[in-house]
XYZ file of C-alpha atoms in Angstrom:
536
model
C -86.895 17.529 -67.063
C -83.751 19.562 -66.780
C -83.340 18.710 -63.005
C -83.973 14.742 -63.678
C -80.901 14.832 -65.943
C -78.815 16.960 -63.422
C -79.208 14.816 -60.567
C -78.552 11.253 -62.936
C -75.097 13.192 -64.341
C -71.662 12.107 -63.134
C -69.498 14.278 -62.124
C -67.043 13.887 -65.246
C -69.712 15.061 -67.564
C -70.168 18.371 -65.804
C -66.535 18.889 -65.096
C -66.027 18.478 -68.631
C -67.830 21.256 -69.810
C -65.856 24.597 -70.887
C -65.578 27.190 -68.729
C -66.677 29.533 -71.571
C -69.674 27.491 -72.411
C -70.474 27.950 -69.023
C -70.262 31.496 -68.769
C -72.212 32.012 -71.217
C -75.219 29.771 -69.802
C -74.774 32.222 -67.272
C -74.910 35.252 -69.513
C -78.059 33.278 -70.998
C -79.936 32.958 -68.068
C -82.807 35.718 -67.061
C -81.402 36.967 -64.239
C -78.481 38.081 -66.035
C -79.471 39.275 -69.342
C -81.507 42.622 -70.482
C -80.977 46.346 -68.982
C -79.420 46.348 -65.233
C -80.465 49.154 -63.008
C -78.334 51.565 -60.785
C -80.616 51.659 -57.480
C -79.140 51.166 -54.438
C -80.732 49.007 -51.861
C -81.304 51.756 -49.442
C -83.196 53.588 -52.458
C -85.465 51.116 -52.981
C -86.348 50.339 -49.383
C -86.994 54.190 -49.490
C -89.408 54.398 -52.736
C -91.103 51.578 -51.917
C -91.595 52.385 -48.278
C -92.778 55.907 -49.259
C -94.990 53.682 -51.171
C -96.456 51.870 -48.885
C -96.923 54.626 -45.343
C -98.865 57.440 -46.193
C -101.672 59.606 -44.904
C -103.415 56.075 -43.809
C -101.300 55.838 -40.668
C -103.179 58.382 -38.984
C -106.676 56.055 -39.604
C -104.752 53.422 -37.302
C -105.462 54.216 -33.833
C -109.109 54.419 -35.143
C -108.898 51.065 -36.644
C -107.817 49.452 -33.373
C -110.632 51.308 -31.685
C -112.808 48.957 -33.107
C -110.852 45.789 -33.032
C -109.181 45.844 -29.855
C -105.328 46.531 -29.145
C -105.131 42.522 -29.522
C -106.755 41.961 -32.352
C -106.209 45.150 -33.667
C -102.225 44.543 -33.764
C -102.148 40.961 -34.781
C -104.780 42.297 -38.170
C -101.971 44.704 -39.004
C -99.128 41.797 -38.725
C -101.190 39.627 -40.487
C -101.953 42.152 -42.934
C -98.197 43.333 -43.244
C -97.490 39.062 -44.138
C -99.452 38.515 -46.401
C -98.456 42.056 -48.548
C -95.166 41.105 -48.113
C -95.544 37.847 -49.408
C -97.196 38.832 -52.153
C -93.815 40.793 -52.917
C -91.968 38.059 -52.301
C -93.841 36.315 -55.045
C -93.356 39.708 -57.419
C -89.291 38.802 -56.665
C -89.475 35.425 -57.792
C -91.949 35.944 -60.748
C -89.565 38.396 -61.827
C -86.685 35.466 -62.115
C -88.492 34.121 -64.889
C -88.069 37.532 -67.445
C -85.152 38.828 -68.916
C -83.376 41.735 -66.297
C -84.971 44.918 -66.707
C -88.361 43.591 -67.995
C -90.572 42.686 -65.471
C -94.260 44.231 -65.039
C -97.568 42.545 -64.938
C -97.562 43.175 -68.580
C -94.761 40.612 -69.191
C -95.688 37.971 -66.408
C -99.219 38.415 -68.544
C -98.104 37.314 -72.097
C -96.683 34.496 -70.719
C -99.181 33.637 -68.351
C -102.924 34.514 -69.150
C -102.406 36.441 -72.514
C -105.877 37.651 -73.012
C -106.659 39.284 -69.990
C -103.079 41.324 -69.738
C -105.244 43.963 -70.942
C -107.732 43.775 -67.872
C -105.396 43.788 -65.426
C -102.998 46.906 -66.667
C -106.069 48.593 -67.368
C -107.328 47.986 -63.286
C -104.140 49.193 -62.195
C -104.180 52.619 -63.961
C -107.393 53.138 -62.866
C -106.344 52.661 -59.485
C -103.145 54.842 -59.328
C -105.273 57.179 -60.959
C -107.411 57.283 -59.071
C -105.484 57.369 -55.718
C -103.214 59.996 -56.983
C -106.131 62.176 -57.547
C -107.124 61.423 -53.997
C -104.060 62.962 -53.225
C -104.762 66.480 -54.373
C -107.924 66.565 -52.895
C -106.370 66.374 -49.798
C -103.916 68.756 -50.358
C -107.051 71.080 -51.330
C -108.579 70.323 -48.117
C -106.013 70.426 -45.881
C -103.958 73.149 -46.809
C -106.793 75.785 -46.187
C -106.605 74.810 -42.181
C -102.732 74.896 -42.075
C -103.191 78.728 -43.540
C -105.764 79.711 -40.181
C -103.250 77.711 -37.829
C -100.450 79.988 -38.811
C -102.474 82.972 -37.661
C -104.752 85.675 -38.887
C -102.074 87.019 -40.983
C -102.753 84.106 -44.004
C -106.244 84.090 -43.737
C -106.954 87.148 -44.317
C -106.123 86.341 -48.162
C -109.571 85.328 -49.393
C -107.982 82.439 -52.030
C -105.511 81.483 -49.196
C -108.596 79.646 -47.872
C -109.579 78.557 -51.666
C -108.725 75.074 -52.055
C -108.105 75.083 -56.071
C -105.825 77.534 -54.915
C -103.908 75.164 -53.111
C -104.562 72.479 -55.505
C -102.718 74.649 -58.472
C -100.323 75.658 -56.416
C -98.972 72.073 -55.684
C -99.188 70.659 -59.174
C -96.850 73.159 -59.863
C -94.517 70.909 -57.675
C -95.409 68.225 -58.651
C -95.629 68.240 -62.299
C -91.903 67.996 -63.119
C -91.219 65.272 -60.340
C -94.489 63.250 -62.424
C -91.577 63.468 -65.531
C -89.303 61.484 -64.236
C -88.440 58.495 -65.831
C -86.748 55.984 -63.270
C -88.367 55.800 -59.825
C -84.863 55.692 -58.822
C -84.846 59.259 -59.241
C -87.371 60.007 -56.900
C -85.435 58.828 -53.844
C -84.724 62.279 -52.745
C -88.827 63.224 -52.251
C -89.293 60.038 -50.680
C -86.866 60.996 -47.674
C -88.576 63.897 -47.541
C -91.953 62.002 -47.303
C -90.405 59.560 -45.142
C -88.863 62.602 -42.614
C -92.601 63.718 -42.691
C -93.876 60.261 -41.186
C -91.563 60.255 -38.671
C -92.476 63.665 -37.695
C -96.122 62.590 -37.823
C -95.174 59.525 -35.488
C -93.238 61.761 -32.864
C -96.387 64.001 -32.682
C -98.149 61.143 -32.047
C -95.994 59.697 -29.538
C -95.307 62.866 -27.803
C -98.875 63.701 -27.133
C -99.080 59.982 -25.373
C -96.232 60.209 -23.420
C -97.169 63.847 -21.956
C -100.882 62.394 -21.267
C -102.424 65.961 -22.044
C -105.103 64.116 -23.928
C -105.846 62.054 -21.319
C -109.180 64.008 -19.978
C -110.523 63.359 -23.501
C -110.376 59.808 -23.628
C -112.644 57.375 -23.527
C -112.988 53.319 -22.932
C -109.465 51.457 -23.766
C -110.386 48.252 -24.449
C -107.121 45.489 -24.969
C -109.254 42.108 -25.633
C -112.881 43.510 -25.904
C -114.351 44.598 -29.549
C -117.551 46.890 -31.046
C -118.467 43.800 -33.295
C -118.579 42.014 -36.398
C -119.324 45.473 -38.374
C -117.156 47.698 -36.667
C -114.474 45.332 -37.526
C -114.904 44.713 -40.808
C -115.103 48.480 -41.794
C -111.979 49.092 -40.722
C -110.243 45.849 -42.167
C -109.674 47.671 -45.592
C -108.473 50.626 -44.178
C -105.384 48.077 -42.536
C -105.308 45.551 -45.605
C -104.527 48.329 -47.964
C -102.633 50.790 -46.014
C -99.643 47.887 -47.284
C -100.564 48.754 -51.230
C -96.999 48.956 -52.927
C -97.599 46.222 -55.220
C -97.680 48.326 -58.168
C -93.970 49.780 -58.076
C -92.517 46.553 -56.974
C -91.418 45.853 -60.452
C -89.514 48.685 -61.155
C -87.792 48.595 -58.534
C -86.754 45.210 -59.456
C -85.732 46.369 -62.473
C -84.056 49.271 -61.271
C -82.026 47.668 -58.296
C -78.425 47.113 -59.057
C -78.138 43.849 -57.413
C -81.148 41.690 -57.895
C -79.968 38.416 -55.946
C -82.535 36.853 -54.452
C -81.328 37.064 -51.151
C -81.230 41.224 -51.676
C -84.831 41.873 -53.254
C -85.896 39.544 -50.684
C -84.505 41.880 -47.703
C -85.649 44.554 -49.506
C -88.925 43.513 -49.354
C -88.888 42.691 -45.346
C -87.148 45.917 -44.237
C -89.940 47.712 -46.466
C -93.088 45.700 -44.675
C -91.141 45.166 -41.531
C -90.915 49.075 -40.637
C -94.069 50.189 -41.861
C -96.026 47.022 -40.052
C -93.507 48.799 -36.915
C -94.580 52.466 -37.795
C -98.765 51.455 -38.066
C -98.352 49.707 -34.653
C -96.456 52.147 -32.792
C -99.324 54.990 -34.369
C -101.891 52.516 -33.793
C -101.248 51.842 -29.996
C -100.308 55.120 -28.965
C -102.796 56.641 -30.785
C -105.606 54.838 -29.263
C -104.138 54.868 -25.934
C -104.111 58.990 -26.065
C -107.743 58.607 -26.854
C -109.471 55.665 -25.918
C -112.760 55.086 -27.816
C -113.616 59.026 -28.346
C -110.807 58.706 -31.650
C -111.794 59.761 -34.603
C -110.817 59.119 -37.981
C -107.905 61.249 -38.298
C -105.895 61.687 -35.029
C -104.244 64.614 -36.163
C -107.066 66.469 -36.415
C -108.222 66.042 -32.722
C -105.281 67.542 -31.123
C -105.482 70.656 -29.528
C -104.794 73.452 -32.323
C -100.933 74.501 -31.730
C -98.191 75.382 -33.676
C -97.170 71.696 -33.459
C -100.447 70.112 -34.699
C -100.559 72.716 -37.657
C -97.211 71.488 -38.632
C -98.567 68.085 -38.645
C -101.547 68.880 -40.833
C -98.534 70.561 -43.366
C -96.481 67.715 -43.030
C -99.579 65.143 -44.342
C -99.398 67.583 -47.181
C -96.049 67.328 -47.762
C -96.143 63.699 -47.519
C -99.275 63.531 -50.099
C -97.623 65.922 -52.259
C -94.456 63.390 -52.927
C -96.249 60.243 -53.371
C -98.498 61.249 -55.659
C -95.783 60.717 -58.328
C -95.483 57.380 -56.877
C -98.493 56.701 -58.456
C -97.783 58.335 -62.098
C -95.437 56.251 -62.700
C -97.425 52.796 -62.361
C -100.417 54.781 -64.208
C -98.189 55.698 -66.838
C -96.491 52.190 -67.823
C -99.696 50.436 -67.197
C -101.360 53.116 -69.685
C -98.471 52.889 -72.550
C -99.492 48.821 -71.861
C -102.545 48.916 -72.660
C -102.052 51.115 -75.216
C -99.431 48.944 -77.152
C -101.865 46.021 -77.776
C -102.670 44.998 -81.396
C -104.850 42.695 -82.464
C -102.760 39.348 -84.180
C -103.919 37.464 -87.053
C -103.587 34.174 -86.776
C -100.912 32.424 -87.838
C -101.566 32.303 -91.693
C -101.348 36.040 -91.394
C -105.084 36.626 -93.161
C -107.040 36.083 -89.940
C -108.402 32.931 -91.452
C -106.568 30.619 -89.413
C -107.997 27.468 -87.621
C -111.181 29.015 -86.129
C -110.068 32.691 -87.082
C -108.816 32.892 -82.935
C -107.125 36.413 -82.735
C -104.549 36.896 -79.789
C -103.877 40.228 -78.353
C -100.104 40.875 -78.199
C -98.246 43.976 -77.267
C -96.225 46.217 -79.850
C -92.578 45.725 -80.885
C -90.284 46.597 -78.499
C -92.279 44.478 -75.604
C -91.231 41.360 -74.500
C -93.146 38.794 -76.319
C -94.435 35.424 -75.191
C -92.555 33.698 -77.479
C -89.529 35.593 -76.902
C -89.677 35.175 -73.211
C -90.090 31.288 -73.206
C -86.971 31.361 -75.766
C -89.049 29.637 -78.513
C -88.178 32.630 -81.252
C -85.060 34.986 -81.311
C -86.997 38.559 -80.047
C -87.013 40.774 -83.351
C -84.636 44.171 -82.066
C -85.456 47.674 -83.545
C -82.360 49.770 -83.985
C -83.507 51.321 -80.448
C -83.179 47.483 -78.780
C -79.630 47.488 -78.001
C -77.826 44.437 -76.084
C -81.644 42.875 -75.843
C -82.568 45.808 -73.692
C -86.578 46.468 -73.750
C -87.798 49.269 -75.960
C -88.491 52.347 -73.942
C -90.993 54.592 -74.112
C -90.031 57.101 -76.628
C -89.827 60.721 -75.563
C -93.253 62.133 -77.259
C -95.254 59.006 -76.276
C -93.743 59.395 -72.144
C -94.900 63.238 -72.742
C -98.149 62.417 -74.231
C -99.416 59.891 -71.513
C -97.639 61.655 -68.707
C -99.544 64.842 -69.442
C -102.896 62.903 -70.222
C -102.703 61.747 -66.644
C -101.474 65.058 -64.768
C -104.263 67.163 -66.735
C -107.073 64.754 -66.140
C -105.949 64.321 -62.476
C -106.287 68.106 -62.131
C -109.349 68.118 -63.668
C -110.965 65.755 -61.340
C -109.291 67.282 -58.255
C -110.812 70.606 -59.389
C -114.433 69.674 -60.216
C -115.015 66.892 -57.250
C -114.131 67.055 -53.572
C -114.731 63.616 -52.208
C -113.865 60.406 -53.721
C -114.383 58.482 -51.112
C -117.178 56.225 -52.146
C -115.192 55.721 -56.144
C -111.825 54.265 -53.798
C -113.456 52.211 -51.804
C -114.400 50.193 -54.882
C -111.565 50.893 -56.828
C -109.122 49.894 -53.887
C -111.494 46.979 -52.469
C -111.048 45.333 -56.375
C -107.755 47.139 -57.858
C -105.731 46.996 -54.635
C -106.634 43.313 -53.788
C -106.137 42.453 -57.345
C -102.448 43.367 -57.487
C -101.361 42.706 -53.772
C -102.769 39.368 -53.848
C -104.351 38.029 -56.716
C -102.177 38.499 -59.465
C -98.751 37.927 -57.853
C -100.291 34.532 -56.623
C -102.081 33.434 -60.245
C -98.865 34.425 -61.773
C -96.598 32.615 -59.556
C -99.118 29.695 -59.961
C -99.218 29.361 -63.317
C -95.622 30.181 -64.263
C -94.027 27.697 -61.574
C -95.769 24.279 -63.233
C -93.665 22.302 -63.944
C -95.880 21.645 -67.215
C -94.471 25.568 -67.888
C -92.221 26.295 -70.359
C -90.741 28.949 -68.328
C -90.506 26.703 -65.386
C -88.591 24.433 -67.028
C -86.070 26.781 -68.950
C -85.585 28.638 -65.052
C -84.422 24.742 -63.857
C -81.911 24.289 -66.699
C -80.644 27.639 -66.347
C -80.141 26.802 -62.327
C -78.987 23.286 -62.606
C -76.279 24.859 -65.254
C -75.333 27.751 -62.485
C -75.060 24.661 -59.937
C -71.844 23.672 -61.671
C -70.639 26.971 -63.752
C -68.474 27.208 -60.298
C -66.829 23.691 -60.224
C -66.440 24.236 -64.444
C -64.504 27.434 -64.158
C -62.409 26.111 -61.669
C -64.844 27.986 -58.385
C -65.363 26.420 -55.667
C -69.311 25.108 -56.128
C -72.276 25.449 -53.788
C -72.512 21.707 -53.542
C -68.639 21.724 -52.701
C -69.071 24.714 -50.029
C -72.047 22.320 -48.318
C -70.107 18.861 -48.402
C -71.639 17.177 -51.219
C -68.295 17.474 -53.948
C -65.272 16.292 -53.822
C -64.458 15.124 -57.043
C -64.377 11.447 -58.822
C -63.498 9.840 -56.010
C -67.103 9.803 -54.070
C -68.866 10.174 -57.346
C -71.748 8.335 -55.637
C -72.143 9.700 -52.301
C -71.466 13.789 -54.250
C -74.773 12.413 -56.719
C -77.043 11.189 -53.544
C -76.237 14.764 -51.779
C -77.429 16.650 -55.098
C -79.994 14.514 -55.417
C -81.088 15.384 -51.437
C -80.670 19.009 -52.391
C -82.710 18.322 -55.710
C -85.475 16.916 -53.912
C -85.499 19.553 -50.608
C -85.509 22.251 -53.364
C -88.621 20.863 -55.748
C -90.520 20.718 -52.052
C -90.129 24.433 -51.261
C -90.704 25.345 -54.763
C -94.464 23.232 -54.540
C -94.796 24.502 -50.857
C -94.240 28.066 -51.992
C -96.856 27.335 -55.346
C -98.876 25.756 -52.868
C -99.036 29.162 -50.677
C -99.341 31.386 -53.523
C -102.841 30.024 -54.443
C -103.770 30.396 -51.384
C -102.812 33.883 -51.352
C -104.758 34.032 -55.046
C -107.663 32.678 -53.081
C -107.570 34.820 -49.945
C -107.371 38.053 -52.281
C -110.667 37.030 -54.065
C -112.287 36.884 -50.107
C -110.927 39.884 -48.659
C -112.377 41.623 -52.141
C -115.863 39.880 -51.414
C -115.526 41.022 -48.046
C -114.597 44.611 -48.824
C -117.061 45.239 -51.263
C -119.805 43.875 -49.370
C -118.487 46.445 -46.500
C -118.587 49.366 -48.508
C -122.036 48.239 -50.102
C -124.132 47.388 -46.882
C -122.382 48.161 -43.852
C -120.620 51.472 -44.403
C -123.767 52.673 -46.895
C -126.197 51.546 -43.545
C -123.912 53.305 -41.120
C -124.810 56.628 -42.969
C-alpha cells in the first residue's frame, strides 16, 4: 500500500521530489479538484440548522412527558450523537470525490452501484413527502392565527379556508423552490431561525412567569409511563435531527472544506439544536407537567402572544419547505439520469449478458472517481467541474415537484400515518444507514478509493518539506533532516500506525451506526404498526 512505502522512504527520496510535482499531487488530490463553493461557514451552520429545528420542537416537552426529564434528556443527547455522527461520516465520505461532487448518488457508483437507484429514489420520496407536510400545516394553522387577530379577519369566509392559505403561501414559496445553490437560501433560514427563537422565548417566558402552573399535572424527573409510551415518542426525538439530506451540498457549497471546518460545522449545527430541544423540552414540561399535549403552543392561553407563535410555526414551515426541494430535486434528476449499460462488448452479449446501471454523462462515474479512466468532459464540463443541471431540465423537475406537492396539500389533510413510514424507513436510511454502509465500504483498505485517498495524503505529508514549508511531521518533532533519518522514520511510522487505528476505530463505529439505523427502523415501524394503531 501507499502508506507501507511512505513510512519505509528515507528522507532523501522525498526531499528530492520537485516542488512542482508536488503541487500538483496536491492539485490532483479530491479535496482540491472539481467546482469550489462560496458558502460561508456561518451560512451553512444556518441552512443546515434550519434544516434540522423545525415545527418538531414544540412535540418535545410531550416527548419527555413520557420518558422522564432523565431519560427524556439523555434520548435527545443520544439522539443528537449519533445524527451528528452520521454527518461526520457524510464529511469524510465526501474526501473521497472530486470537490463539488458529493451526493449519495456519487458515494453510490462507487460503492453499491445497483442500488444507487433505491436509495435516491427513498430520499425524494421523503423530502417529498415532508415538504408536503409542510403546507398542510400552513393550511391548518393559518385559519386559527386569522380568529386570534380578532373578529375583523374572520369575518372573510375563505380567510378561514385553508386552500386559501395553502395558495396563498406557494405563492412565496415557489420562487425561493428555484433556487439553485442552498447557499442562497441563507437569508429565509435566519428568518426561520429568528422564528425558533421566538418560539423558545414563548416557551420560556410562560415557565418563568408560572401562569400555567394551575394546569399542570404530575412532573416526574426519574419515573416513566412505560415501555409504549416511550417508544412512541422515540421517533418523534430520533428524527427531529433529520438534515442528512442537505449535508452534501453544503459540502459542496462551503468555501473551505478542511476537515477541521465541516467538522465544526457539523457540531455547532447538532450542538445548538440538541441545546434548543432541551431547553423546549424541560421548560415545556415543567409549565405543564403530565396534562401536555402534543403541541405546546396550542395549550397556551389564547393572547396576542400565543397567536404570534402559531404565525411564527408558519413562517418557520413556510421557509423550510424549500429545504426540502432541493434534496427532492437532485435526488429526482438522479434517478432520472440512469441508463441501462451494455456490457462491455457493447452488444449486451457480454459474459453472462450482466447490465450495470450507470448515470448519464456529465455524472461522476465509477471509473472516473477511482481514477481508472480519464472522465469524458462535454463542452459544458469545464476545469473537471460536474455537469449541472441544465436550465429546462432544473425547470421541468422543479415544477413537477411544486405542482404535485400542491396537489396533495389540496386534496388530503393529514399525512400523518404516510410519514410515519416514510420517515421511520427514509429518515433512518439516510441519517444512519447509508452514511455508515458508505463509509464502510469505501474505507477498506481492499478499496480502490481507500487506497488512492492514502497516496494522495502520504504525498500532502511531505508537499510542505518539498516546497521548502515547514511539514506537519517537522511542526510535531519527528523531522529534522538527514541527520536523524532513523529516529524522523520511527516517528512517521508512530504517526502511520496511530492514524490506520482511528481510521479502523472510526470504520469500526460506522457499522455500528449502519446497524443501529436498521434497529431503530424495526423499532419505529413496529411503533407505528401496533402500538400507535392500538392506542387509537
Amino acid at each position: 500500500m501507499a502508506s507501507y512505502a511512505a513510512i519505509h522512504s528515507t528522507p532523501s527520496e522525498h526531499s528530492s521530489r520537485p516542488a512542482s510535482e508536488a503541487s500538483q499531487t496536491r492539485r490532483r488530490h479530491p479535496k482540491y479538484t472539481g467546482m469550489g463553493g462560496n458558502a460561508s461557514w456561518l451560512s451553512s451552520v444556518i441552512n443546515l440548522l434550519n434544516t434540522i429545528v423545525g415545527a418538531g420542537v414544540l412535540a418535545m416537552p410531550h416527548a419527555l412527558s413520557n420518558m422522564g426529564i432523565l431519560l427524556g434528556t439523555l434520548i435527545i443527547l443520544w439522539a443528537g450523537l449519533t445524527a451528528g455522527f452520521g454527518l461526520y461520516l457524510q464529511t469524510r465520505c465526501a474526501r473521497y470525490l472530486d470537490r463539488g461532487s458529493a451526493s449519495f448518488f456519487a458515494l453510490s457508483q462507487i460503492t453499491y452501484p445497483n442500488a444507487a437507484v433505491v436509495f435516491d429514489a427513498a430520499i425524494a420520496v421523503k423530502c417529498f413527502g415532508v415538504g408536503v407536510s409542510y403546507l398542510i400545516i400552513i393550511g391548518d394553522l393559518m385559519p386559527g392565527v386569522v380568529r386570534g387577530f380578532g373578529e375583523v379577519g374572520a369575518q372573510e369566509g375563505y380567510l378561514l379556508d385553508r386552500r386559501f392559505w395553502v395558495t396563498a403561501f406557494m405563492l412565496i414559496v415557489i420562487p425561493l423552490s428555484f433556487l439553485r445553490r442552498l447557499d442562497s437560501l441563507k437569508y429565509t433560514s435566519v428568518i426561520a431561525l429568528i422564528s425558533i427563537a421566538y418560539l423558545v422565548v414563548l416557551v420560556v417566558y410562560h415557565f418563568s412567569t408560572g401562569d400555567t402552573l394551575a394546569e399542570r399535572g404530575t412532573v416526574n424527573v426519574v419515573k416513566w409511563q412505560g415501555l409504549i409510551p416511550t417508544l412512541s415518542s422515540f421517533p418523534v426525538i430520533v428524527f427531529a435531527y433529520t438534515c442528512h439530506q442537505n449535508m452534501f451540498s453544503i459540502l459542496n457549497e462551503i468555501k473551505t472544506n478542511t476537515p477541521f471546518r465541516t467538522t465544526s460545522v457539523v457540531t455547532a449545527s447538532i450542538g445548538s439544536a440538541a441545546s434548543i430541544y432541551i431547553l423546549v423540552a424541560v421548560t415545556g414540561y415543567l409549565s405543564f407537567g403530565d396534562n401536555i399535549i402534543g403541541n405546546i403552543v396550542a395549550q397556551y392561553t389564547p393572547s396576542v402572544a400565543s397567536t404570534i407563535g402559531r404565525a411564527a410555526i408558519v413562517v418557520l414551515v413556510m421557509f423550510s419547505y424549500p429545504l426540502q426541494v432541493h434534496p427532492c430535486r437532485a435526488s429526482v434528476d438522479a434517478v432520472s439520469k440512469w441508463r441501462p449499460r451494455r456490457s462491455a462488448n457493447g452488444n449486451g452479449s457480454g459474459s453472462g449478458g450482466n447490465e450495470e446501471f450507470t448515470p448519464a454523462s456529465g455524472s461522476p462515474s465509477r471509473h472516473s472517481l477511482l481514477g481508472h479512466t480519464p472522465q469524458q468532459k462535454s463542452p459544458s464540463q469545464k476545469g473537471g467541474k460536474p455537469e449541472e443541471m441544465s436550465e429546462l431540465r432544473f425547470a421541468i423537475i422543479t415544477t413537477a415537484i411544486i405542482i404535485l406537492s400542491y396537489i396533495v396539500a389540496m386534496t388530503v389533510s393529514s399525512l400523518d400515518k404516510v410519514l410515519a413510514y416514510v420517515g421511520s424507513t427514509g429518515s433512518t436510511s439516510i441519517s444512519f444507514i447509508l452514511p455508515g454502509l458508505f463509509y464502510y465500504k469505501i474505507s477498506s483498505p481492499e478499496s480502490a478509493a481507500h487506497q488512492r485517498l492514502l497516496k494522495d495524503e502520504d504525498d500532502e505529508e511531505y508537499d510542505g518539506s518539498s516546497s521548502g514549508e515547514e511539514s506537519p511531521l517537522e511542526r510535531s518533532g519527528f523531522g529534522g533532516g538527514s541527520g536523524n533519518g532513523g529516529s524522523w522514520r520511527s516517528g512517521l511510522a508512530a504517526k502511520m500506525r496511530r492514524r490506520e487505528w482511528r481510521r479502523g476505530l472510526l470504520r469500526k463505529g460506522s457499522l455500528a451506526l449502519a446497524i443501529y439505523g436498521l434497529g431503530v427502523m424495526v423499532v419505529c415501524l413496529v411503533t407505528n404498526t401496533f402500538l400507535v394503531s392500538a392506542a387509537h
